[in-house]
Amino acid sequence: MDNKTIEFISIVTGQYEFLKNDVTKCVEYWMPEVPAPILLFSVVGKSIVNHLNFFNENEKLSIFQHIELGMTSDNEELAIAVATGLVESLVTASDANELVWKEIEYYLHVESKKHALAWKNFGQ
């Protein structure tokens, strides 16, 4: 896992103990190996969905802006992990609750929303 990916996870999990705890559990589970970035990002996405009501408006705006920055990153490993890990897990984890999905869709930006909608409609 490269430094850009580690930095991204640190920024997203930042001040939120529940996000840090979920990432830590994933890392500990895979020890002594390092989990693939896509796996860590999927844990973060699922945790965001599970705790969406915890975030205030500014925190949601910040988190989803950061997700968009990851999606559009020049760092290919980071962009792929954000798309196929984080964004796809946002969609999958919210599938059972249309209200949660609509809120996530509202906060997603252009590229992350485009990927999320493609994933949501895949196979339909």
mmCIF file of C-alpha atoms in Angstrom:
data_model
loop_
_atom_site.group_PDB
_atom_site.id
_atom_site.type_symbol
_atom_site.label_atom_id
_atom_site.label_comp_id
_atom_site.label_asym_id
_atom_site.label_seq_id
_atom_site.Cartn_x
_atom_site.Cartn_y
_atom_site.Cartn_z
ATOM 1 C CA MET A 1 0.000 0.000 0.000
ATOM 2 C CA ASP A 2 1.517 3.320 -1.022
ATOM 3 C CA ASN A 3 1.790 6.495 1.064
ATOM 4 C CA LYS A 4 -0.997 8.278 -0.837
ATOM 5 C CA THR A 5 -3.419 5.475 0.006
ATOM 6 C CA ILE A 6 -2.420 5.470 3.678
ATOM 7 C CA GLU A 7 -2.750 9.250 3.799
ATOM 8 C CA PHE A 8 -6.211 9.081 2.217
ATOM 9 C CA ILE A 9 -7.466 6.541 4.782
ATOM 10 C CA SER A 10 -6.025 8.657 7.602
ATOM 11 C CA ILE A 11 -7.832 11.762 6.366
ATOM 12 C CA VAL A 12 -11.175 10.004 5.901
ATOM 13 C CA THR A 13 -11.049 8.204 9.247
ATOM 14 C CA GLY A 14 -9.541 11.293 10.926
ATOM 15 C CA GLN A 15 -11.419 12.206 14.050
ATOM 16 C CA TYR A 16 -13.956 9.378 13.925
ATOM 17 C CA GLU A 17 -13.137 6.592 16.367
ATOM 18 C CA PHE A 18 -15.699 4.220 14.843
ATOM 19 C CA LEU A 19 -14.021 4.509 11.414
ATOM 20 C CA LYS A 20 -10.562 4.055 12.930
ATOM 21 C CA ASN A 21 -11.788 1.052 14.933
ATOM 22 C CA ASP A 22 -13.266 -0.630 11.867
ATOM 23 C CA VAL A 23 -10.041 -0.123 9.902
ATOM 24 C CA THR A 24 -7.967 -1.380 12.846
ATOM 25 C CA LYS A 25 -10.120 -4.536 13.120
ATOM 26 C CA CYS A 26 -9.571 -5.215 9.422
ATOM 27 C CA VAL A 27 -5.808 -4.691 9.699
ATOM 28 C CA GLU A 28 -5.595 -6.928 12.783
ATOM 29 C CA TYR A 29 -7.640 -9.653 11.098
ATOM 30 C CA TRP A 30 -5.227 -9.836 8.169
ATOM 31 C CA MET A 31 -2.015 -9.680 10.240
ATOM 32 C CA PRO A 32 0.771 -10.444 9.580
ATOM 33 C CA GLU A 33 -0.260 -9.638 6.004
ATOM 34 C CA VAL A 34 -1.343 -6.149 4.987
ATOM 35 C CA PRO A 35 -4.929 -6.057 3.706
ATOM 36 C CA ALA A 36 -5.424 -4.955 0.128
ATOM 37 C CA PRO A 37 -6.373 -1.275 -0.204
ATOM 38 C CA ILE A 38 -9.693 -2.214 -1.824
ATOM 39 C CA LEU A 39 -10.583 -4.220 1.284
ATOM 40 C CA LEU A 40 -9.739 -1.375 3.658
ATOM 41 C CA PHE A 41 -11.716 1.078 1.556
ATOM 42 C CA SER A 42 -14.735 -1.220 1.501
ATOM 43 C CA VAL A 43 -14.627 -1.347 5.313
ATOM 44 C CA VAL A 44 -14.534 2.468 5.415
ATOM 45 C CA GLY A 45 -17.474 2.759 2.990
ATOM 46 C CA LYS A 46 -19.603 0.319 4.955
ATOM 47 C CA SER A 47 -18.759 2.110 8.202
ATOM 48 C CA ILE A 48 -19.723 5.478 6.694
ATOM 49 C CA VAL A 49 -23.114 4.058 5.689
ATOM 50 C CA ASN A 50 -23.644 2.455 9.097
ATOM 51 C CA HIS A 51 -22.869 5.735 10.867
ATOM 52 C CA LEU A 52 -24.245 8.227 8.335
ATOM 53 C CA ASN A 53 -26.557 9.843 10.871
ATOM 54 C CA PHE A 54 -23.594 10.488 13.159
ATOM 55 C CA PHE A 55 -22.048 13.036 10.781
ATOM 56 C CA ASN A 56 -23.182 16.644 10.678
ATOM 57 C CA GLU A 57 -23.709 18.463 7.374
ATOM 58 C CA ASN A 58 -20.175 19.881 7.153
ATOM 59 C CA GLU A 59 -18.621 16.505 7.943
ATOM 60 C CA LYS A 60 -20.667 14.829 5.212
ATOM 61 C CA LEU A 61 -19.665 17.509 2.718
ATOM 62 C CA SER A 62 -16.015 17.071 3.673
ATOM 63 C CA ILE A 63 -16.045 13.269 3.555
ATOM 64 C CA PHE A 64 -17.768 13.100 0.179
ATOM 65 C CA GLN A 65 -15.517 15.808 -1.266
ATOM 66 C CA HIS A 66 -12.543 13.750 -0.150
ATOM 67 C CA ILE A 67 -14.052 10.654 -1.779
ATOM 68 C CA GLU A 68 -14.303 12.602 -5.051
ATOM 69 C CA LEU A 69 -10.666 13.687 -4.735
ATOM 70 C CA GLY A 70 -9.701 10.040 -4.345
ATOM 71 C CA MET A 71 -11.767 9.046 -7.369
ATOM 72 C CA THR A 72 -10.048 11.658 -9.516
ATOM 73 C CA SER A 73 -6.552 11.133 -8.124
ATOM 74 C CA ASP A 74 -3.586 10.781 -10.465
ATOM 75 C CA ASN A 75 -2.521 7.897 -8.225
ATOM 76 C CA GLU A 76 -4.037 4.901 -10.011
ATOM 77 C CA GLU A 77 -3.914 2.591 -6.976
ATOM 78 C CA LEU A 78 -5.777 5.145 -4.878
ATOM 79 C CA ALA A 79 -8.386 5.933 -7.550
ATOM 80 C CA ILE A 80 -9.114 2.235 -8.136
ATOM 81 C CA ALA A 81 -9.356 1.474 -4.407
ATOM 82 C CA VAL A 82 -11.705 4.409 -3.821
ATOM 83 C CA ALA A 83 -13.925 3.402 -6.752
ATOM 84 C CA THR A 84 -14.049 -0.358 -6.291
ATOM 85 C CA GLY A 85 -13.701 -0.383 -2.529
ATOM 86 C CA LEU A 86 -15.213 2.707 -0.968
ATOM 87 C CA VAL A 87 -17.798 3.879 -3.524
ATOM 88 C CA GLU A 88 -19.037 0.396 -4.351
ATOM 89 C CA SER A 89 -19.396 -0.421 -0.648
ATOM 90 C CA LEU A 90 -21.406 2.793 -0.142
ATOM 91 C CA VAL A 91 -23.832 1.468 -2.749
ATOM 92 C CA THR A 92 -23.908 -2.117 -1.504
ATOM 93 C CA ALA A 93 -24.259 -1.187 2.168
ATOM 94 C CA SER A 94 -27.155 1.168 1.410
ATOM 95 C CA ASP A 95 -29.043 -1.164 -0.969
ATOM 96 C CA ALA A 96 -31.552 -2.201 1.680
ATOM 97 C CA ASN A 97 -32.500 1.376 2.586
ATOM 98 C CA GLU A 98 -33.573 3.704 -0.214
ATOM 99 C CA LEU A 99 -33.547 6.766 2.077
ATOM 100 C CA VAL A 100 -29.925 6.144 3.018
ATOM 101 C CA TRP A 101 -29.014 5.611 -0.639
ATOM 102 C CA LYS A 102 -30.724 8.884 -1.642
ATOM 103 C CA GLU A 103 -28.741 10.741 1.029
ATOM 104 C CA ILE A 104 -25.473 9.195 -0.160
ATOM 105 C CA GLU A 105 -26.351 9.972 -3.770
ATOM 106 C CA TYR A 106 -27.028 13.585 -2.799
ATOM 107 C CA TYR A 107 -23.530 14.008 -1.318
ATOM 108 C CA LEU A 108 -21.602 12.199 -4.031
ATOM 109 C CA HIS A 109 -19.829 14.377 -6.589
ATOM 110 C CA VAL A 110 -19.630 13.939 -10.367
ATOM 111 C CA GLU A 111 -17.139 11.074 -10.791
ATOM 112 C CA SER A 112 -18.004 9.214 -7.601
ATOM 113 C CA LYS A 113 -21.728 9.497 -8.398
ATOM 114 C CA LYS A 114 -21.161 8.288 -11.950
ATOM 115 C CA HIS A 115 -19.323 5.209 -10.657
ATOM 116 C CA ALA A 116 -21.873 4.594 -7.876
ATOM 117 C CA LEU A 117 -24.808 4.715 -10.296
ATOM 118 C CA ALA A 118 -23.030 2.396 -12.732
ATOM 119 C CA TRP A 119 -22.395 -0.058 -9.890
ATOM 120 C CA LYS A 120 -25.953 0.236 -8.571
ATOM 121 C CA ASN A 121 -27.411 -0.430 -12.036
ATOM 122 C CA PHE A 122 -24.932 -3.179 -12.984
ATOM 123 C CA GLY A 123 -26.789 -6.216 -14.253
ATOM 124 C CA GLN A 124 -30.218 -4.614 -14.282
#
